[in-house]
Amino acid sequence: VEQPTTPIVTDLDRTWTCAELAATSAAVARQLVVSGSTGLVGLLADRRLESVVALCGILWAGRGLVVVDAGAV
């Protein structure tokens, strides 16, 4: 089990800890649940920290996901 202060995700200029990723992903999950969305959620993703947060939040909310590579659009 990772410690809350363990760095877990890094992009070009930022590093987030386990606690930061969990808290932010949980906020995304809560928003999806509150919004009443069901089924699949589309995610236009690139290689950034926000994409990892969104991916974790969507899965944490129990939703399915369709990832579209932002570089291919």
PDB file of N, CA and C in Angstrom:
ATOM      1  N   VAL A   1       0.848  -1.176   0.000  1.00  0.00           N
ATOM      2  CA  VAL A   1       0.000   0.000   0.000  1.00  0.00           C
ATOM      3  C   VAL A   1       0.892   1.237   0.000  1.00  0.00           C
ATOM      4  N   GLU A   2       0.580   2.153  -0.882  1.00  0.00           N
ATOM      5  CA  GLU A   2       1.346   3.395  -0.976  1.00  0.00           C
ATOM      6  C   GLU A   2       1.007   4.321   0.188  1.00  0.00           C
ATOM      7  N   GLN A   3       1.973   5.094   0.599  1.00  0.00           N
ATOM      8  CA  GLN A   3       1.769   6.113   1.620  1.00  0.00           C
ATOM      9  C   GLN A   3       1.132   7.337   0.974  1.00  0.00           C
ATOM     10  N   PRO A   4       0.342   8.114   1.708  1.00  0.00           N
ATOM     11  CA  PRO A   4      -0.316   9.292   1.135  1.00  0.00           C
ATOM     12  C   PRO A   4       0.648  10.310   0.530  1.00  0.00           C
ATOM     13  N   THR A   5       1.860  10.358   1.029  1.00  0.00           N
ATOM     14  CA  THR A   5       2.817  11.358   0.533  1.00  0.00           C
ATOM     15  C   THR A   5       3.718  10.829  -0.579  1.00  0.00           C
ATOM     16  N   THR A   6       3.496   9.594  -1.006  1.00  0.00           N
ATOM     17  CA  THR A   6       4.302   9.010  -2.068  1.00  0.00           C
ATOM     18  C   THR A   6       3.958   9.655  -3.406  1.00  0.00           C
ATOM     19  N   PRO A   7       4.959  10.168  -4.143  1.00  0.00           N
ATOM     20  CA  PRO A   7       4.688  10.690  -5.485  1.00  0.00           C
ATOM     21  C   PRO A   7       4.201   9.543  -6.377  1.00  0.00           C
ATOM     22  N   ILE A   8       3.120   9.791  -7.111  1.00  0.00           N
ATOM     23  CA  ILE A   8       2.546   8.701  -7.903  1.00  0.00           C
ATOM     24  C   ILE A   8       2.316   9.071  -9.365  1.00  0.00           C
ATOM     25  N   VAL A   9       2.073  10.346  -9.665  1.00  0.00           N
ATOM     26  CA  VAL A   9       1.825  10.775 -11.040  1.00  0.00           C
ATOM     27  C   VAL A   9       2.650  12.028 -11.310  1.00  0.00           C
ATOM     28  N   THR A  10       3.340  12.028 -12.444  1.00  0.00           N
ATOM     29  CA  THR A  10       4.158  13.181 -12.819  1.00  0.00           C
ATOM     30  C   THR A  10       3.882  13.524 -14.267  1.00  0.00           C
ATOM     31  N   ASP A  11       3.720  14.824 -14.538  1.00  0.00           N
ATOM     32  CA  ASP A  11       3.715  15.262 -15.934  1.00  0.00           C
ATOM     33  C   ASP A  11       4.892  16.223 -16.105  1.00  0.00           C
ATOM     34  N   LEU A  12       4.860  17.062 -17.093  1.00  0.00           N
ATOM     35  CA  LEU A  12       6.031  17.890 -17.396  1.00  0.00           C
ATOM     36  C   LEU A  12       6.478  18.789 -16.250  1.00  0.00           C
ATOM     37  N   ASP A  13       5.542  19.359 -15.517  1.00  0.00           N
ATOM     38  CA  ASP A  13       5.928  20.349 -14.512  1.00  0.00           C
ATOM     39  C   ASP A  13       5.354  20.107 -13.126  1.00  0.00           C
ATOM     40  N   ARG A  14       4.650  18.983 -12.924  1.00  0.00           N
ATOM     41  CA  ARG A  14       4.019  18.726 -11.632  1.00  0.00           C
ATOM     42  C   ARG A  14       4.146  17.270 -11.237  1.00  0.00           C
ATOM     43  N   THR A  15       4.165  17.047  -9.936  1.00  0.00           N
ATOM     44  CA  THR A  15       4.107  15.699  -9.377  1.00  0.00           C
ATOM     45  C   THR A  15       3.035  15.694  -8.304  1.00  0.00           C
ATOM     46  N   TRP A  16       2.144  14.708  -8.369  1.00  0.00           N
ATOM     47  CA  TRP A  16       1.087  14.580  -7.382  1.00  0.00           C
ATOM     48  C   TRP A  16       1.343  13.357  -6.522  1.00  0.00           C
ATOM     49  N   THR A  17       0.951  13.474  -5.257  1.00  0.00           N
ATOM     50  CA  THR A  17       1.060  12.359  -4.328  1.00  0.00           C
ATOM     51  C   THR A  17      -0.181  11.469  -4.437  1.00  0.00           C
ATOM     52  N   CYS A  18      -0.108  10.322  -3.761  1.00  0.00           N
ATOM     53  CA  CYS A  18      -1.275   9.426  -3.712  1.00  0.00           C
ATOM     54  C   CYS A  18      -2.490  10.154  -3.152  1.00  0.00           C
ATOM     55  N   ALA A  19      -2.278  10.929  -2.093  1.00  0.00           N
ATOM     56  CA  ALA A  19      -3.396  11.637  -1.458  1.00  0.00           C
ATOM     57  C   ALA A  19      -4.004  12.667  -2.389  1.00  0.00           C
ATOM     58  N   GLU A  20      -3.170  13.407  -3.112  1.00  0.00           N
ATOM     59  CA  GLU A  20      -3.692  14.418  -4.044  1.00  0.00           C
ATOM     60  C   GLU A  20      -4.474  13.770  -5.174  1.00  0.00           C
ATOM     61  N   LEU A  21      -3.946  12.683  -5.728  1.00  0.00           N
ATOM     62  CA  LEU A  21      -4.646  11.990  -6.812  1.00  0.00           C
ATOM     63  C   LEU A  21      -5.970  11.416  -6.316  1.00  0.00           C
ATOM     64  N   ALA A  22      -5.953  10.807  -5.133  1.00  0.00           N
ATOM     65  CA  ALA A  22      -7.181  10.220  -4.582  1.00  0.00           C
ATOM     66  C   ALA A  22      -8.235  11.286  -4.319  1.00  0.00           C
ATOM     67  N   ALA A  23      -7.838  12.402  -3.725  1.00  0.00           N
ATOM     68  CA  ALA A  23      -8.806  13.455  -3.399  1.00  0.00           C
ATOM     69  C   ALA A  23      -9.405  14.076  -4.651  1.00  0.00           C
ATOM     70  N   THR A  24      -8.581  14.346  -5.626  1.00  0.00           N
ATOM     71  CA  THR A  24      -9.065  14.985  -6.852  1.00  0.00           C
ATOM     72  C   THR A  24      -9.914  14.024  -7.673  1.00  0.00           C
ATOM     73  N   SER A  25      -9.490  12.771  -7.759  1.00  0.00           N
ATOM     74  CA  SER A  25     -10.268  11.768  -8.486  1.00  0.00           C
ATOM     75  C   SER A  25     -11.614  11.526  -7.810  1.00  0.00           C
ATOM     76  N   ALA A  26     -11.626  11.537  -6.479  1.00  0.00           N
ATOM     77  CA  ALA A  26     -12.878  11.360  -5.745  1.00  0.00           C
ATOM     78  C   ALA A  26     -13.838  12.507  -6.032  1.00  0.00           C
ATOM     79  N   ALA A  27     -13.307  13.718  -6.182  1.00  0.00           N
ATOM     80  CA  ALA A  27     -14.156  14.874  -6.506  1.00  0.00           C
ATOM     81  C   ALA A  27     -14.778  14.709  -7.894  1.00  0.00           C
ATOM     82  N   VAL A  28     -13.999  14.211  -8.847  1.00  0.00           N
ATOM     83  CA  VAL A  28     -14.534  13.946 -10.196  1.00  0.00           C
ATOM     84  C   VAL A  28     -15.623  12.875 -10.102  1.00  0.00           C
ATOM     85  N   ALA A  29     -15.364  11.822  -9.354  1.00  0.00           N
ATOM     86  CA  ALA A  29     -16.349  10.741  -9.202  1.00  0.00           C
ATOM     87  C   ALA A  29     -17.642  11.255  -8.583  1.00  0.00           C
ATOM     88  N   ARG A  30     -17.518  12.064  -7.538  1.00  0.00           N
ATOM     89  CA  ARG A  30     -18.720  12.626  -6.893  1.00  0.00           C
ATOM     90  C   ARG A  30     -19.523  13.462  -7.873  1.00  0.00           C
ATOM     91  N   GLN A  31     -18.843  14.262  -8.672  1.00  0.00           N
ATOM     92  CA  GLN A  31     -19.536  15.107  -9.642  1.00  0.00           C
ATOM     93  C   GLN A  31     -20.284  14.264 -10.666  1.00  0.00           C
ATOM     94  N   LEU A  32     -19.691  13.180 -11.103  1.00  0.00           N
ATOM     95  CA  LEU A  32     -20.375  12.293 -12.048  1.00  0.00           C
ATOM     96  C   LEU A  32     -21.609  11.660 -11.414  1.00  0.00           C
ATOM     97  N   VAL A  33     -21.485  11.218 -10.187  1.00  0.00           N
ATOM     98  CA  VAL A  33     -22.616  10.596  -9.492  1.00  0.00           C
ATOM     99  C   VAL A  33     -23.730  11.609  -9.280  1.00  0.00           C
ATOM    100  N   VAL A  34     -23.380  12.807  -8.816  1.00  0.00           N
ATOM    101  CA  VAL A  34     -24.379  13.857  -8.561  1.00  0.00           C
ATOM    102  C   VAL A  34     -25.071  14.281  -9.855  1.00  0.00           C
ATOM    103  N   SER A  35     -24.329  14.292 -10.959  1.00  0.00           N
ATOM    104  CA  SER A  35     -24.910  14.730 -12.228  1.00  0.00           C
ATOM    105  C   SER A  35     -25.924  13.735 -12.775  1.00  0.00           C
ATOM    106  N   GLY A  36     -25.908  12.517 -12.256  1.00  0.00           N
ATOM    107  CA  GLY A  36     -26.851  11.511 -12.708  1.00  0.00           C
ATOM    108  C   GLY A  36     -26.434  10.812 -13.988  1.00  0.00           C
ATOM    109  N   SER A  37     -25.216  11.055 -14.445  1.00  0.00           N
ATOM    110  CA  SER A  37     -24.762  10.395 -15.663  1.00  0.00           C
ATOM    111  C   SER A  37     -24.659   8.895 -15.433  1.00  0.00           C
ATOM    112  N   THR A  38     -24.997   8.152 -16.447  1.00  0.00           N
ATOM    113  CA  THR A  38     -24.900   6.694 -16.366  1.00  0.00           C
ATOM    114  C   THR A  38     -24.217   6.202 -17.627  1.00  0.00           C
ATOM    115  N   GLY A  39     -23.769   4.989 -17.593  1.00  0.00           N
ATOM    116  CA  GLY A  39     -23.181   4.390 -18.783  1.00  0.00           C
ATOM    117  C   GLY A  39     -21.789   4.901 -19.068  1.00  0.00           C
ATOM    118  N   LEU A  40     -21.532   5.139 -20.347  1.00  0.00           N
ATOM    119  CA  LEU A  40     -20.193   5.520 -20.786  1.00  0.00           C
ATOM    120  C   LEU A  40     -19.955   7.019 -20.667  1.00  0.00           C
ATOM    121  N   VAL A  41     -18.720   7.354 -20.352  1.00  0.00           N
ATOM    122  CA  VAL A  41     -18.277   8.747 -20.295  1.00  0.00           C
ATOM    123  C   VAL A  41     -17.152   8.894 -21.308  1.00  0.00           C
ATOM    124  N   GLY A  42     -17.237   9.891 -22.174  1.00  0.00           N
ATOM    125  CA  GLY A  42     -16.176  10.151 -23.137  1.00  0.00           C
ATOM    126  C   GLY A  42     -15.076  10.982 -22.502  1.00  0.00           C
ATOM    127  N   LEU A  43     -13.832  10.665 -22.834  1.00  0.00           N
ATOM    128  CA  LEU A  43     -12.685  11.402 -22.306  1.00  0.00           C
ATOM    129  C   LEU A  43     -11.737  11.719 -23.444  1.00  0.00           C
ATOM    130  N   LEU A  44     -11.642  13.006 -23.769  1.00  0.00           N
ATOM    131  CA  LEU A  44     -10.671  13.471 -24.752  1.00  0.00           C
ATOM    132  C   LEU A  44      -9.361  13.646 -24.002  1.00  0.00           C
ATOM    133  N   ALA A  45      -8.429  12.725 -24.188  1.00  0.00           N
ATOM    134  CA  ALA A  45      -7.253  12.653 -23.325  1.00  0.00           C
ATOM    135  C   ALA A  45      -5.968  12.938 -24.081  1.00  0.00           C
ATOM    136  N   ASP A  46      -5.090  13.619 -23.372  1.00  0.00           N
ATOM    137  CA  ASP A  46      -3.718  13.765 -23.822  1.00  0.00           C
ATOM    138  C   ASP A  46      -2.826  13.290 -22.684  1.00  0.00           C
ATOM    139  N   ARG A  47      -1.551  13.458 -22.802  1.00  0.00           N
ATOM    140  CA  ARG A  47      -0.633  12.949 -21.780  1.00  0.00           C
ATOM    141  C   ARG A  47      -0.385  14.007 -20.715  1.00  0.00           C
ATOM    142  N   ARG A  48      -1.446  14.296 -19.952  1.00  0.00           N
ATOM    143  CA  ARG A  48      -1.364  15.301 -18.892  1.00  0.00           C
ATOM    144  C   ARG A  48      -1.950  14.725 -17.611  1.00  0.00           C
ATOM    145  N   LEU A  49      -1.591  15.337 -16.535  1.00  0.00           N
ATOM    146  CA  LEU A  49      -2.052  14.919 -15.221  1.00  0.00           C
ATOM    147  C   LEU A  49      -3.571  14.913 -15.122  1.00  0.00           C
ATOM    148  N   GLU A  50      -4.208  15.896 -15.721  1.00  0.00           N
ATOM    149  CA  GLU A  50      -5.665  15.993 -15.660  1.00  0.00           C
ATOM    150  C   GLU A  50      -6.350  14.786 -16.287  1.00  0.00           C
ATOM    151  N   SER A  51      -5.739  14.206 -17.314  1.00  0.00           N
ATOM    152  CA  SER A  51      -6.313  13.024 -17.955  1.00  0.00           C
ATOM    153  C   SER A  51      -6.283  11.829 -17.014  1.00  0.00           C
ATOM    154  N   VAL A  52      -5.203  11.682 -16.255  1.00  0.00           N
ATOM    155  CA  VAL A  52      -5.104  10.597 -15.278  1.00  0.00           C
ATOM    156  C   VAL A  52      -6.157  10.776 -14.183  1.00  0.00           C
ATOM    157  N   VAL A  53      -6.314  12.010 -13.710  1.00  0.00           N
ATOM    158  CA  VAL A  53      -7.315  12.311 -12.685  1.00  0.00           C
ATOM    159  C   VAL A  53      -8.710  11.980 -13.205  1.00  0.00           C
ATOM    160  N   ALA A  54      -9.025  12.411 -14.418  1.00  0.00           N
ATOM    161  CA  ALA A  54     -10.343  12.140 -14.998  1.00  0.00           C
ATOM    162  C   ALA A  54     -10.572  10.644 -15.162  1.00  0.00           C
ATOM    163  N   LEU A  55      -9.585   9.931 -15.660  1.00  0.00           N
ATOM    164  CA  LEU A  55      -9.690   8.489 -15.843  1.00  0.00           C
ATOM    165  C   LEU A  55      -9.978   7.800 -14.509  1.00  0.00           C
ATOM    166  N   CYS A  56      -9.219   8.127 -13.493  1.00  0.00           N
ATOM    167  CA  CYS A  56      -9.432   7.524 -12.167  1.00  0.00           C
ATOM    168  C   CYS A  56     -10.812   7.877 -11.613  1.00  0.00           C
ATOM    169  N   GLY A  57     -11.217   9.130 -11.764  1.00  0.00           N
ATOM    170  CA  GLY A  57     -12.518   9.561 -11.262  1.00  0.00           C
ATOM    171  C   GLY A  57     -13.674   8.861 -11.952  1.00  0.00           C
ATOM    172  N   ILE A  58     -13.572   8.707 -13.247  1.00  0.00           N
ATOM    173  CA  ILE A  58     -14.627   8.023 -14.012  1.00  0.00           C
ATOM    174  C   ILE A  58     -14.757   6.574 -13.551  1.00  0.00           C
ATOM    175  N   LEU A  59     -13.630   5.899 -13.430  1.00  0.00           N
ATOM    176  CA  LEU A  59     -13.665   4.508 -12.991  1.00  0.00           C
ATOM    177  C   LEU A  59     -14.124   4.391 -11.541  1.00  0.00           C
ATOM    178  N   TRP A  60     -13.704   5.319 -10.694  1.00  0.00           N
ATOM    179  CA  TRP A  60     -14.100   5.315  -9.285  1.00  0.00           C
ATOM    180  C   TRP A  60     -15.611   5.483  -9.141  1.00  0.00           C
ATOM    181  N   ALA A  61     -16.207   6.231 -10.064  1.00  0.00           N
ATOM    182  CA  ALA A  61     -17.661   6.435 -10.045  1.00  0.00           C
ATOM    183  C   ALA A  61     -18.408   5.226 -10.597  1.00  0.00           C
ATOM    184  N   GLY A  62     -17.670   4.233 -11.079  1.00  0.00           N
ATOM    185  CA  GLY A  62     -18.304   3.026 -11.597  1.00  0.00           C
ATOM    186  C   GLY A  62     -18.839   3.185 -13.005  1.00  0.00           C
ATOM    187  N   ARG A  63     -18.333   4.168 -13.719  1.00  0.00           N
ATOM    188  CA  ARG A  63     -18.777   4.410 -15.083  1.00  0.00           C
ATOM    189  C   ARG A  63     -17.814   3.731 -16.079  1.00  0.00           C
ATOM    190  N   GLY A  64     -18.346   3.456 -17.252  1.00  0.00           N
ATOM    191  CA  GLY A  64     -17.502   2.997 -18.341  1.00  0.00           C
ATOM    192  C   GLY A  64     -16.897   4.205 -19.030  1.00  0.00           C
ATOM    193  N   LEU A  65     -15.860   3.965 -19.838  1.00  0.00           N
ATOM    194  CA  LEU A  65     -15.241   5.114 -20.453  1.00  0.00           C
ATOM    195  C   LEU A  65     -14.779   4.814 -21.847  1.00  0.00           C
ATOM    196  N   VAL A  66     -14.862   5.835 -22.676  1.00  0.00           N
ATOM    197  CA  VAL A  66     -14.354   5.787 -24.042  1.00  0.00           C
ATOM    198  C   VAL A  66     -13.284   6.863 -24.127  1.00  0.00           C
ATOM    199  N   VAL A  67     -12.038   6.442 -24.369  1.00  0.00           N
ATOM    200  CA  VAL A  67     -10.927   7.396 -24.428  1.00  0.00           C
ATOM    201  C   VAL A  67     -10.669   7.728 -25.893  1.00  0.00           C
ATOM    202  N   VAL A  68     -10.599   9.019 -26.176  1.00  0.00           N
ATOM    203  CA  VAL A  68     -10.248   9.504 -27.508  1.00  0.00           C
ATOM    204  C   VAL A  68      -8.911  10.208 -27.380  1.00  0.00           C
ATOM    205  N   ASP A  69      -7.943   9.793 -28.167  1.00  0.00           N
ATOM    206  CA  ASP A  69      -6.618  10.401 -28.133  1.00  0.00           C
ATOM    207  C   ASP A  69      -6.681  11.802 -28.728  1.00  0.00           C
ATOM    208  N   ALA A  70      -6.351  12.804 -27.929  1.00  0.00           N
ATOM    209  CA  ALA A  70      -6.414  14.197 -28.384  1.00  0.00           C
ATOM    210  C   ALA A  70      -5.479  14.432 -29.564  1.00  0.00           C
ATOM    211  N   GLY A  71      -4.402  13.684 -29.653  1.00  0.00           N
ATOM    212  CA  GLY A  71      -3.483  13.840 -30.769  1.00  0.00           C
ATOM    213  C   GLY A  71      -4.025  13.321 -32.085  1.00  0.00           C
ATOM    214  N   ALA A  72      -5.050  12.481 -32.027  1.00  0.00           N
ATOM    215  CA  ALA A  72      -5.623  11.898 -33.237  1.00  0.00           C
ATOM    216  C   ALA A  72      -6.799  12.690 -33.775  1.00  0.00           C
ATOM    217  N   VAL A  73      -7.247  13.677 -33.027  1.00  0.00           N
ATOM    218  CA  VAL A  73      -8.435  14.446 -33.424  1.00  0.00           C
ATOM    219  C   VAL A  73      -8.022  15.591 -34.306  1.00  0.00           C
TER     220      VAL A  73
END
